[in-house]
Short mmCIF file of C-alpha atoms and ligand atoms in Angstrom, two decimals:
data_model
loop_
_atom_site.label_atom_id
_atom_site.label_comp_id
_atom_site.label_asym_id
_atom_site.label_seq_id
_atom_site.Cartn_x
_atom_site.Cartn_y
_atom_site.Cartn_z
CA MET L 118 -14.31 47.18 3.76
CA GLN L 119 -15.65 44.97 6.53
CA GLN L 120 -13.67 41.77 7.00
CA ARG L 121 -15.28 38.45 6.15
CA ILE L 122 -15.88 36.10 9.05
CA PHE L 123 -16.47 32.35 8.95
CA ILE L 124 -20.04 31.24 9.59
CA LYS L 125 -19.11 29.38 12.81
CA GLU L 126 -18.39 32.84 14.34
CA VAL L 127 -21.84 34.21 13.47
CA PRO L 128 -23.66 33.12 16.70
CA LYS L 129 -21.24 35.32 18.69
CA CYS L 130 -22.27 38.40 16.68
CA VAL L 131 -25.94 38.89 17.62
CA GLY L 132 -26.89 42.54 17.06
CA GLU L 133 -23.89 43.14 14.80
CA LYS L 134 -23.41 43.55 11.08
CA VAL L 135 -21.29 40.81 9.48
CA ARG L 136 -19.87 39.96 6.09
CA ILE L 137 -19.86 36.29 5.11
CA ALA L 138 -19.30 34.30 1.93
CA GLY L 139 -20.19 30.80 0.82
CA TRP L 140 -22.48 28.67 -1.32
CA VAL L 141 -26.25 28.65 -1.45
CA ASN L 142 -27.33 25.32 -0.07
CA ILE L 143 -31.13 25.60 -0.18
CA LYS L 144 -33.52 28.40 -1.00
CA ARG L 145 -37.05 28.51 0.38
CA ASP L 146 -39.09 31.15 -1.39
CA HIS L 147 -42.25 32.25 0.44
CA GLY L 148 -42.93 35.23 -1.86
CA LYS L 149 -42.23 38.28 0.27
CA LEU L 150 -39.92 36.35 2.54
CA VAL L 151 -37.04 34.29 1.18
CA PHE L 152 -34.85 32.00 3.28
CA VAL L 153 -31.46 30.79 2.09
CA ASP L 154 -29.10 28.38 3.83
CA ILE L 155 -25.55 29.45 3.10
CA ARG L 156 -22.58 27.16 3.72
CA ASP L 157 -18.87 27.88 4.06
CA ASN L 158 -16.04 25.64 5.23
CA SER L 159 -17.03 26.04 8.86
CA ALA L 160 -20.84 25.83 9.11
CA MET L 161 -24.20 26.71 7.59
CA VAL L 162 -26.50 29.59 8.57
CA GLN L 163 -29.92 30.83 7.56
CA LEU L 164 -30.28 34.10 5.68
CA VAL L 165 -33.56 36.02 5.58
CA GLY L 166 -34.48 38.61 3.01
CA GLY L 167 -36.95 39.56 0.36
CA GLU L 168 -36.25 40.33 -3.25
CA ILE L 169 -32.57 40.64 -2.53
CA LEU L 170 -32.37 36.82 -2.24
CA SER L 171 -35.00 35.82 -4.77
CA ASN L 172 -32.65 35.44 -7.74
CA LEU L 173 -30.23 33.12 -5.98
CA ARG L 174 -29.89 29.52 -7.10
CA PRO L 175 -28.54 26.47 -5.25
CA GLN L 176 -24.70 26.33 -5.37
CA ASP L 177 -24.26 29.99 -6.38
CA ALA L 178 -21.11 31.33 -4.71
CA ILE L 179 -22.19 34.50 -2.93
CA GLU L 180 -21.11 37.15 -0.49
CA ILE L 181 -23.52 39.01 1.77
CA ILE L 182 -23.59 41.70 4.42
CA GLY L 183 -26.36 41.52 7.01
CA SER L 184 -27.37 41.84 10.64
CA VAL L 185 -27.25 38.87 12.95
CA GLN L 186 -30.41 38.44 14.97
CA LYS L 187 -31.90 35.88 17.32
CA ARG L 188 -34.45 33.63 15.64
CA PRO L 189 -38.05 33.70 16.89
CA THR L 190 -38.33 30.95 19.55
CA ALA L 191 -40.50 28.76 17.36
CA MET L 192 -37.84 28.82 14.62
CA ILE L 193 -34.90 27.74 16.77
CA ASN L 194 -33.08 24.64 15.46
CA LYS L 195 -31.09 23.08 18.29
CA ASN L 196 -29.49 20.55 15.92
CA ILE L 197 -27.16 22.98 14.22
CA LEU L 198 -24.42 25.24 15.52
CA THR L 199 -26.09 28.40 14.20
CA GLY L 200 -29.67 27.25 14.93
CA GLU L 201 -30.48 30.11 17.31
CA VAL L 202 -29.60 32.92 14.91
CA GLU L 203 -30.24 34.12 11.38
CA ILE L 204 -28.90 36.94 9.24
CA GLU L 205 -31.12 39.61 7.81
CA VAL L 206 -29.48 40.45 4.52
CA GLN L 207 -28.81 44.05 3.49
CA GLU L 208 -26.37 43.52 0.63
CA SER L 209 -25.90 40.46 -1.56
CA LYS L 210 -23.45 39.83 -4.37
CA VAL L 211 -23.20 36.77 -6.60
CA LEU L 212 -19.53 35.93 -7.03
CA SER L 213 -20.19 33.05 -9.39
CA LYS L 214 -23.46 31.75 -10.71
CA ALA L 215 -24.32 28.03 -10.70
CA GLU L 216 -25.99 26.26 -13.58
CA GLU L 217 -29.14 24.26 -13.01
CA LEU L 218 -28.23 21.20 -10.91
CA PRO L 219 -28.40 17.69 -12.39
CA PHE L 220 -29.97 16.39 -9.14
CA ASP L 221 -31.38 17.82 -5.95
CA MET L 222 -28.48 18.70 -3.64
CA GLY L 223 -30.92 19.94 -1.00
CA GLN L 224 -32.10 16.50 0.11
CA GLU L 225 -30.51 15.50 3.38
CA ASP L 226 -30.04 11.85 2.50
CA LEU L 227 -28.86 12.38 -1.11
CA ASN L 228 -30.81 9.58 -2.72
CA VAL L 229 -28.75 9.43 -5.91
CA GLU L 230 -27.11 6.37 -7.48
CA LEU L 231 -23.32 6.08 -7.10
CA PRO L 232 -22.49 6.30 -10.85
CA THR L 233 -24.36 9.63 -11.00
CA LEU L 234 -22.56 10.88 -7.91
CA LEU L 235 -19.25 9.98 -9.57
CA ASP L 236 -20.20 11.48 -12.95
CA TRP L 237 -20.87 14.78 -11.13
CA ARG L 238 -18.10 14.44 -8.59
CA SER L 239 -17.12 18.10 -8.32
CA LEU L 240 -20.68 18.82 -7.33
CA SER L 241 -21.61 15.76 -5.27
CA LEU L 242 -18.53 16.20 -3.07
CA ARG L 243 -20.13 19.42 -1.80
CA HIS L 244 -23.07 17.59 -0.28
CA PRO L 245 -22.73 17.53 3.53
CA LYS L 246 -23.22 13.76 3.66
CA VAL L 247 -20.44 13.17 1.12
CA THR L 248 -18.22 15.79 2.73
CA ALA L 249 -18.63 13.97 6.05
CA ILE L 250 -16.93 10.87 4.60
CA PHE L 251 -13.79 12.83 3.87
CA LYS L 252 -13.74 14.56 7.24
CA VAL L 253 -13.80 11.10 8.79
CA GLN L 254 -11.02 9.99 6.44
CA GLU L 255 -8.91 13.01 7.35
CA THR L 256 -9.28 12.15 11.02
CA ILE L 257 -8.25 8.54 10.37
CA ILE L 258 -5.15 9.76 8.53
CA ASN L 259 -4.33 12.31 11.24
CA GLY L 260 -4.75 9.60 13.88
CA PHE L 261 -2.34 7.31 12.03
CA ARG L 262 0.20 10.14 11.77
CA GLU L 263 -0.12 11.37 15.34
CA ILE L 264 0.21 8.04 17.10
CA LEU L 265 3.22 6.99 15.02
CA LYS L 266 4.95 10.33 15.55
CA GLN L 267 4.35 9.94 19.27
CA ASP L 268 6.05 6.54 19.01
CA SER L 269 9.18 7.99 17.33
CA PHE L 270 8.38 7.09 13.72
CA THR L 271 9.68 9.49 11.02
CA GLU L 272 7.43 10.37 8.09
CA ILE L 273 8.99 9.68 4.68
CA GLN L 274 7.98 10.25 1.06
CA VAL L 275 8.57 7.52 -1.49
CA PRO L 276 8.51 7.43 -5.31
CA ALA L 277 5.56 6.14 -7.32
CA ILE L 278 7.61 5.10 -10.38
CA VAL L 279 9.48 1.92 -9.53
CA PRO L 280 11.70 -0.61 -11.31
CA SER L 281 9.88 -3.78 -10.20
CA ALA L 282 6.66 -5.27 -8.88
CA THR L 283 6.68 -6.06 -5.16
CA GLU L 284 3.41 -7.60 -4.08
CA GLY L 285 2.79 -9.99 -6.96
CA GLY L 286 3.63 -9.74 -10.64
CA ALA L 287 0.24 -9.66 -12.33
CA GLU L 288 -1.50 -6.75 -10.69
CA VAL L 289 0.95 -4.10 -11.75
CA PHE L 290 0.68 -1.14 -14.10
CA LYS L 291 3.51 -0.95 -16.60
CA VAL L 292 4.55 2.53 -17.70
CA LYS L 293 6.62 3.40 -20.71
CA TYR L 294 9.67 5.06 -19.24
CA PHE L 295 11.53 6.62 -22.16
CA ASP L 296 12.88 3.57 -23.99
CA LYS L 297 12.50 1.25 -20.96
CA ASP L 298 9.64 -0.21 -18.94
CA ALA L 299 8.92 0.86 -15.39
CA PHE L 300 5.98 0.24 -13.05
CA LEU L 301 3.69 2.14 -10.73
CA GLY L 302 4.43 1.10 -7.15
CA GLN L 303 1.98 -1.47 -5.78
CA SER L 304 3.06 -0.51 -2.28
CA PRO L 305 5.83 1.58 -0.68
CA GLN L 306 7.12 -1.72 0.76
CA MET L 307 10.70 -1.69 -0.57
CA TYR L 308 11.34 1.94 0.30
CA LYS L 309 9.97 1.81 3.80
CA GLN L 310 12.16 -1.24 4.46
CA ILE L 311 15.25 0.50 3.09
CA MET L 312 14.46 3.48 5.31
CA VAL L 313 14.43 1.32 8.44
CA GLY L 314 18.19 1.23 7.88
CA VAL L 315 18.18 5.04 8.14
CA PHE L 316 15.55 6.10 10.68
CA GLU L 317 14.76 2.76 12.36
CA ARG L 318 11.03 3.61 12.49
CA VAL L 319 9.25 5.14 9.49
CA PHE L 320 5.81 5.69 8.08
CA THR L 321 4.44 7.03 4.82
CA LEU L 322 1.17 7.90 3.15
CA ALA L 323 1.70 6.58 -0.33
CA HIS L 324 -0.47 6.17 -3.37
CA ALA L 325 -0.50 2.49 -4.28
CA TYR L 326 -1.42 1.20 -7.71
CA ARG L 327 -2.99 -2.18 -8.38
CA ALA L 328 -4.07 -3.36 -11.80
CA GLU L 329 -6.96 -5.29 -10.25
CA PRO L 330 -8.56 -6.93 -13.29
CA SER L 331 -12.02 -7.11 -11.74
CA VAL L 332 -14.75 -4.81 -10.57
CA THR L 333 -15.46 -5.28 -6.87
CA THR L 334 -16.93 -3.11 -4.15
CA ARG L 335 -13.70 -3.19 -2.12
CA HIS L 336 -10.84 -2.64 -4.59
CA LEU L 337 -9.57 0.50 -6.26
CA THR L 338 -6.79 0.62 -8.82
CA GLU L 339 -5.27 3.57 -6.97
CA TYR L 340 -5.61 3.80 -3.20
CA LEU L 341 -3.91 5.50 -0.30
CA SER L 342 -1.70 3.12 1.62
CA LEU L 343 -0.88 4.04 5.22
CA ASP L 344 2.38 2.20 5.75
CA ALA L 345 4.67 1.82 8.74
CA GLU L 346 7.87 -0.14 9.33
CA MET L 347 9.97 -0.62 12.48
CA GLY L 348 13.40 -2.05 13.23
CA PHE L 349 14.92 -3.94 16.16
CA ILE L 350 11.83 -6.02 16.84
CA GLU L 351 12.05 -9.28 18.75
CA SER L 352 8.82 -10.73 17.45
CA PHE L 353 6.13 -9.95 14.91
CA THR L 354 3.69 -9.64 17.79
CA GLU L 355 5.24 -6.23 18.51
CA ILE L 356 3.92 -5.07 15.15
CA MET L 357 0.45 -6.32 16.00
CA GLU L 358 0.67 -4.41 19.27
CA GLU L 359 1.52 -1.24 17.36
CA VAL L 360 -1.41 -1.84 14.99
CA GLU L 361 -3.77 -2.33 17.92
CA LYS L 362 -2.54 0.83 19.61
CA MET L 363 -3.00 2.79 16.39
CA ILE L 364 -6.51 1.44 15.78
CA ARG L 365 -7.62 2.26 19.32
CA TYR L 366 -6.18 5.76 18.99
CA ILE L 367 -7.99 6.34 15.68
CA PHE L 368 -11.31 5.12 17.12
CA GLN L 369 -10.95 7.36 20.16
CA LYS L 370 -10.12 10.34 17.95
CA LEU L 371 -13.12 9.67 15.69
CA ASN L 372 -15.44 9.46 18.68
CA SER L 373 -14.23 12.72 20.14
CA GLU L 374 -13.83 14.74 16.92
CA ARG L 375 -16.24 13.22 14.43
CA ALA L 376 -19.32 12.24 16.42
CA GLU L 377 -21.51 14.39 14.18
CA GLU L 378 -20.24 12.78 10.97
CA LEU L 379 -20.56 9.26 12.39
CA LYS L 380 -24.15 10.08 13.33
CA ILE L 381 -25.02 11.07 9.75
CA PHE L 382 -24.23 7.47 8.77
CA GLY L 383 -25.70 5.91 11.91
CA ALA L 384 -22.19 4.52 12.41
CA THR L 385 -20.18 3.64 15.49
CA THR L 386 -16.52 2.69 15.71
CA PRO L 387 -16.18 -1.09 15.97
CA GLN L 388 -16.65 -2.70 19.34
CA LEU L 389 -13.40 -4.02 20.82
CA SER L 390 -12.62 -6.48 23.59
CA ALA L 391 -9.84 -5.81 26.13
CA LYS L 392 -7.38 -7.18 23.58
CA ILE L 393 -8.02 -7.83 19.89
CA PRO L 394 -8.29 -11.65 19.59
CA GLN L 395 -5.90 -13.63 17.38
CA LEU L 396 -6.18 -16.92 15.53
CA LYS L 397 -3.81 -18.74 13.21
CA MET L 398 -5.18 -19.03 9.68
CA ARG L 399 -5.49 -22.83 9.91
CA GLU L 400 -7.33 -22.52 13.25
CA ALA L 401 -9.70 -20.01 11.67
CA GLN L 402 -10.37 -22.39 8.76
CA GLN L 403 -11.11 -25.22 11.21
CA ILE L 404 -13.60 -23.03 13.09
CA ILE L 405 -15.23 -21.99 9.83
CA PHE L 406 -15.51 -25.63 8.80
CA GLU L 407 -17.12 -26.55 12.12
CA ARG L 408 -19.58 -23.65 11.91
CA THR L 409 -20.57 -23.88 8.25
CA SER L 410 -19.39 -27.30 6.98
CA ARG L 411 -17.61 -25.34 4.25
CA ASP L 412 -14.27 -27.09 3.93
CA ASN L 413 -11.58 -24.59 2.93
CA ARG L 414 -9.03 -26.08 5.32
CA GLN L 415 -6.48 -26.71 2.56
CA GLU L 416 -6.88 -23.30 0.92
CA PRO L 417 -3.86 -20.99 1.10
CA ASP L 418 -5.93 -17.94 2.07
CA LEU L 419 -9.29 -16.99 3.52
CA GLU L 420 -12.07 -16.54 0.98
CA PRO L 421 -14.29 -13.44 1.28
CA GLU L 422 -17.03 -15.66 2.78
CA ASP L 423 -14.53 -17.02 5.33
CA GLU L 424 -13.52 -13.50 6.35
CA LYS L 425 -17.15 -12.68 7.03
CA GLU L 426 -17.71 -15.89 8.99
CA ILE L 427 -14.65 -15.50 11.20
CA CYS L 428 -15.68 -11.93 11.99
CA ARG L 429 -19.10 -13.22 13.08
CA TYR L 430 -17.31 -15.72 15.29
CA ALA L 431 -15.11 -13.00 16.81
CA ILE L 432 -18.16 -11.03 17.88
CA GLU L 433 -19.92 -14.05 19.35
CA LYS L 434 -16.88 -15.50 21.11
CA TYR L 435 -14.87 -12.43 22.11
CA GLY L 436 -17.24 -9.47 21.73
CA SER L 437 -14.80 -7.95 19.23
CA GLU L 438 -15.58 -6.67 15.76
CA LEU L 439 -11.88 -6.94 14.88
CA ILE L 440 -9.71 -10.04 14.79
CA PHE L 441 -6.09 -10.79 13.86
CA ILE L 442 -5.47 -13.80 11.64
CA THR L 443 -1.83 -14.89 11.74
CA HIS L 444 0.52 -17.40 10.08
CA TYR L 445 -0.49 -17.31 6.45
CA PRO L 446 1.29 -19.89 4.27
CA THR L 447 4.76 -18.89 3.14
CA LYS L 448 4.14 -19.63 -0.53
CA LYS L 449 1.14 -17.29 -0.67
CA ARG L 450 2.86 -14.30 0.88
CA PRO L 451 5.33 -11.97 -0.87
CA PHE L 452 8.99 -13.06 -1.01
CA TYR L 453 10.03 -10.71 1.80
CA THR L 454 7.80 -12.32 4.45
CA TYR L 455 9.60 -13.99 7.37
CA PRO L 456 8.92 -17.72 7.76
CA ASP L 457 8.08 -18.94 11.24
CA PRO L 458 11.30 -20.58 12.52
CA GLN L 459 9.17 -23.26 14.28
CA ASP L 460 7.18 -24.06 11.15
CA PRO L 461 8.65 -22.54 7.99
CA GLU L 462 5.63 -23.50 5.87
CA TYR L 463 3.88 -20.62 7.58
CA THR L 464 4.90 -16.97 8.07
CA CYS L 465 5.21 -14.51 10.92
CA SER L 466 2.56 -12.40 9.27
CA PHE L 467 -0.98 -11.25 9.99
CA ASP L 468 -4.06 -9.63 8.62
CA LEU L 469 -6.43 -7.58 10.74
CA LEU L 470 -10.02 -8.25 9.75
CA GLY L 471 -12.94 -6.05 10.73
CA ARG L 472 -16.64 -6.25 9.99
CA GLY L 473 -16.08 -9.02 7.49
CA LEU L 474 -13.18 -7.56 5.53
CA GLU L 475 -9.38 -7.21 5.62
CA TRP L 476 -8.21 -3.84 6.99
CA VAL L 477 -4.49 -4.30 7.56
CA THR L 478 -1.68 -6.59 6.40
CA GLY L 479 1.63 -6.85 8.18
CA GLY L 480 4.39 -9.01 9.51
CA GLN L 481 8.06 -9.55 10.10
CA ARG L 482 10.41 -9.33 7.08
CA ILE L 483 13.41 -11.37 6.10
CA ASN L 484 16.39 -9.21 7.05
CA ASP L 485 19.13 -11.67 6.08
CA TYR L 486 20.65 -10.78 2.72
CA GLN L 487 21.32 -14.36 1.54
CA GLN L 488 17.86 -15.59 2.48
CA LEU L 489 16.24 -12.65 0.76
CA LEU L 490 18.27 -13.23 -2.40
CA LYS L 491 17.27 -16.87 -2.40
CA ASN L 492 13.59 -15.98 -2.03
CA ILE L 493 13.67 -13.39 -4.77
CA ASN L 494 14.89 -16.13 -7.11
CA GLU L 495 12.45 -18.72 -5.81
CA TRP L 496 9.51 -16.34 -6.23
CA GLY L 497 10.50 -15.96 -9.89
CA ASN L 498 11.92 -12.45 -9.67
CA LYS L 499 15.23 -11.16 -10.99
CA PRO L 500 17.66 -9.99 -8.30
CA GLU L 501 18.92 -7.21 -10.62
CA ASP L 502 15.44 -5.62 -10.43
CA PHE L 503 15.86 -5.37 -6.66
CA GLU L 504 19.46 -4.19 -6.53
CA LEU L 505 18.94 -1.04 -4.52
CA TYR L 506 16.62 -2.78 -2.10
CA LEU L 507 19.04 -5.67 -1.62
CA GLN L 508 21.90 -3.25 -1.01
CA ALA L 509 20.20 -2.14 2.23
CA PHE L 510 20.45 -5.71 3.57
CA LYS L 511 24.19 -5.90 2.98
CA PHE L 512 24.87 -3.17 5.49
CA GLY L 513 23.30 -4.09 8.80
CA MET L 514 19.53 -4.35 8.54
CA PRO L 515 18.11 -5.17 11.97
CA PRO L 516 15.22 -7.58 12.51
CA GLU L 517 12.24 -5.58 11.32
CA GLY L 518 8.63 -5.59 10.23
CA GLY L 519 5.67 -3.39 9.51
CA PHE L 520 2.14 -3.07 8.29
CA ALA L 521 -0.13 -1.25 5.84
CA LEU L 522 -3.77 -0.26 5.78
CA GLY L 523 -5.87 1.21 3.02
CA ALA L 524 -7.33 4.60 3.97
CA GLU L 525 -10.42 4.13 1.80
CA ARG L 526 -11.01 0.58 3.05
CA ILE L 527 -11.01 1.68 6.69
CA THR L 528 -13.23 4.68 6.01
CA MET L 529 -15.68 2.43 4.21
CA GLN L 530 -15.72 -0.14 7.00
CA ILE L 531 -16.14 2.38 9.80
CA LEU L 532 -18.98 4.24 8.11
CA GLY L 533 -20.64 1.10 6.74
CA LEU L 534 -20.42 2.30 3.12
CA LYS L 535 -21.47 -0.25 0.53
CA ASN L 536 -18.81 0.62 -2.01
CA ILE L 537 -15.18 1.68 -1.56
CA ARG L 538 -15.59 4.25 -4.35
CA GLU L 539 -17.69 6.34 -1.97
CA ALA L 540 -14.62 6.68 0.24
CA SER L 541 -12.35 8.00 -2.53
CA LEU L 542 -12.60 11.62 -3.68
CA PHE L 543 -11.82 10.67 -7.25
CA PRO L 544 -11.93 6.88 -7.46
CA ARG L 545 -10.01 4.96 -10.08
CA ASP L 546 -11.17 1.58 -11.23
CA MET L 547 -11.21 -0.49 -14.42
CA GLU L 548 -14.02 1.65 -15.74
CA ARG L 549 -13.27 5.14 -14.56
CA ILE L 550 -10.48 7.68 -14.56
CA ASP L 551 -12.77 10.59 -13.71
CA GLN L 552 -14.65 9.88 -16.97
CA ARG L 553 -16.34 6.56 -17.50
CA LEU L 554 -13.98 4.60 -19.72
CA SER L 555 -16.63 2.28 -21.02
CA VAL L 556 -20.06 1.01 -20.26
CA LEU L 557 -20.07 -2.61 -19.04
CA LYS L 558 -20.70 -4.87 -21.99
CA PRO L 559 -22.60 -8.12 -21.30
CA LYS L 560 -19.48 -10.23 -21.87
CA ASP L 561 -17.63 -8.26 -19.17
CA LYS L 562 -20.31 -8.99 -16.60
CA LYS L 563 -18.37 -12.03 -15.45
CA ASN L 564 -15.86 -9.62 -13.91
CA GLU L 565 -18.50 -8.21 -11.62
CA LYS L 566 -18.03 -9.60 -8.11
CA ASN L 567 -19.04 -8.50 -4.66
O1 4AD K 72 -2.51 -6.66 1.79
P1 4AD K 72 -1.73 -5.66 0.98
O2 4AD K 72 -1.62 -5.91 -0.46
O3 4AD K 72 -0.32 -5.55 1.68
C1 4AD K 72 0.74 -4.77 1.26
O4 4AD K 72 0.68 -3.91 0.41
C2 4AD K 72 1.99 -4.99 2.07
N1 4AD K 72 3.11 -4.28 1.42
C3 4AD K 72 1.78 -4.48 3.46
C4 4AD K 72 2.87 -4.73 4.39
O5 4AD K 72 3.29 -3.84 5.12
N2 4AD K 72 3.34 -5.95 4.44
O6 4AD K 72 -2.39 -4.22 1.21
C5 4AD K 72 -2.49 -3.65 2.48
C6 4AD K 72 -3.85 -3.02 2.71
C7 4AD K 72 -5.01 -3.99 2.67
O7 4AD K 72 -5.21 -4.59 3.92
C8 4AD K 72 -6.17 -3.08 2.29
O8 4AD K 72 -6.63 -2.35 3.42
C9 4AD K 72 -5.52 -2.11 1.34
O9 4AD K 72 -4.14 -2.09 1.66
N3 4AD K 72 -5.65 -2.50 -0.08
C10 4AD K 72 -6.52 -1.91 -0.95
N4 4AD K 72 -7.42 -0.93 -0.77
C11 4AD K 72 -8.14 -0.56 -1.85
N5 4AD K 72 -7.99 -1.10 -3.08
C12 4AD K 72 -7.09 -2.09 -3.32
N6 4AD K 72 -6.94 -2.58 -4.54
C13 4AD K 72 -6.31 -2.54 -2.21
N7 4AD K 72 -5.34 -3.47 -2.07
C14 4AD K 72 -4.95 -3.42 -0.77
#
């Protein structure tokens, strides 16, 4: 039997007979003449036929044999890879029939509400506009991996079941672990730090679990955390340099490999200045106060409105859509964060904000065993819950630090998506684990934030 080829190869086969397989995207029935767009993992191509195609329905999985021919000049579509050819079908076989669709998958813009898209996720993910989101995400993840490998980082895998909360006690999922309690890891933080003692530079792609008790457009309860950690640093600014290098590499990769997908969303990678600007958190709050008269100068963190305002400022002042905010207050950061030796009320830590939202968190860590032990106690944790982690600091842990970014958050911000759920294949939130867990009751509306 003739071997199947991928659709992207079809334009090279004019005058030849080919066998292809894929899904029916759209059918246009003009009576005697039927046109079908068929899609596989590589591209889409137009089929032409008569009765042989008339029984097909959108999303049927089919296999056909036909002759590749040049399209009449008036029918050429320069916008697609296969726009100069079509296949005249001689044999057609339905491999698996599709039921009637709950919404029109043929519309280019997919004008369907998000809850419906999520209720029919296995179907909606097949729409080219939705698929494009995950191609972009794959490129972001590949970019993260490639640049860190080039810089001598080793990829590691860490467990999801952990003995203790790391990023803050409340937002943690407890799991019944035989007759004990365990937790789902809020971040691979502890393990990547331990592994600095082994490989010096490590990174991981880890699922992170946050029991976020509110419904927002930027939080998931399970997200993909792209984490890196490096030893033998002299200053936390080295970590910011690594973040900047990684971000620039990802943007460059998106522009060269994903121009088509960015175009679908009318998106561009964020504009950057020669160097990403930096401000201390207190400086940022002062600027925000001067610009808006909103006085959050004593607050321990930037409010969502403040993040938006300081991003507006970064564009106006520096021509950069990204900005580093450094030196968050010690008491508001996790126990492992390194206090600034010059001003221990504040930390050697940073967030990278872009287009009004936090993308990355990072900083230097405390690598002194005694200081870490003291902080664990002061932050209200039990040292025995951190035994294995603490062990690593008894045996020569160099000065170190690292960072983490949420894959869905970055995808959302680059493509200008309104809701982070759009950037997750199978999003988890308070209301959904594939199925809707409940319908929002009026009294729960107070949890709805933006
Ligand atoms: O700021 P976070 O909580 O920092 C940490 O987890 C530290 N362990 C990182 C470190 O290396 N010090 O989370 C890091 C990033 C955020 O900037 C955001 O992009 C993403 O992870 N993130 C979420 N994304 C989706 N849903 C959530 N609930 C998220 N929480 C954090």
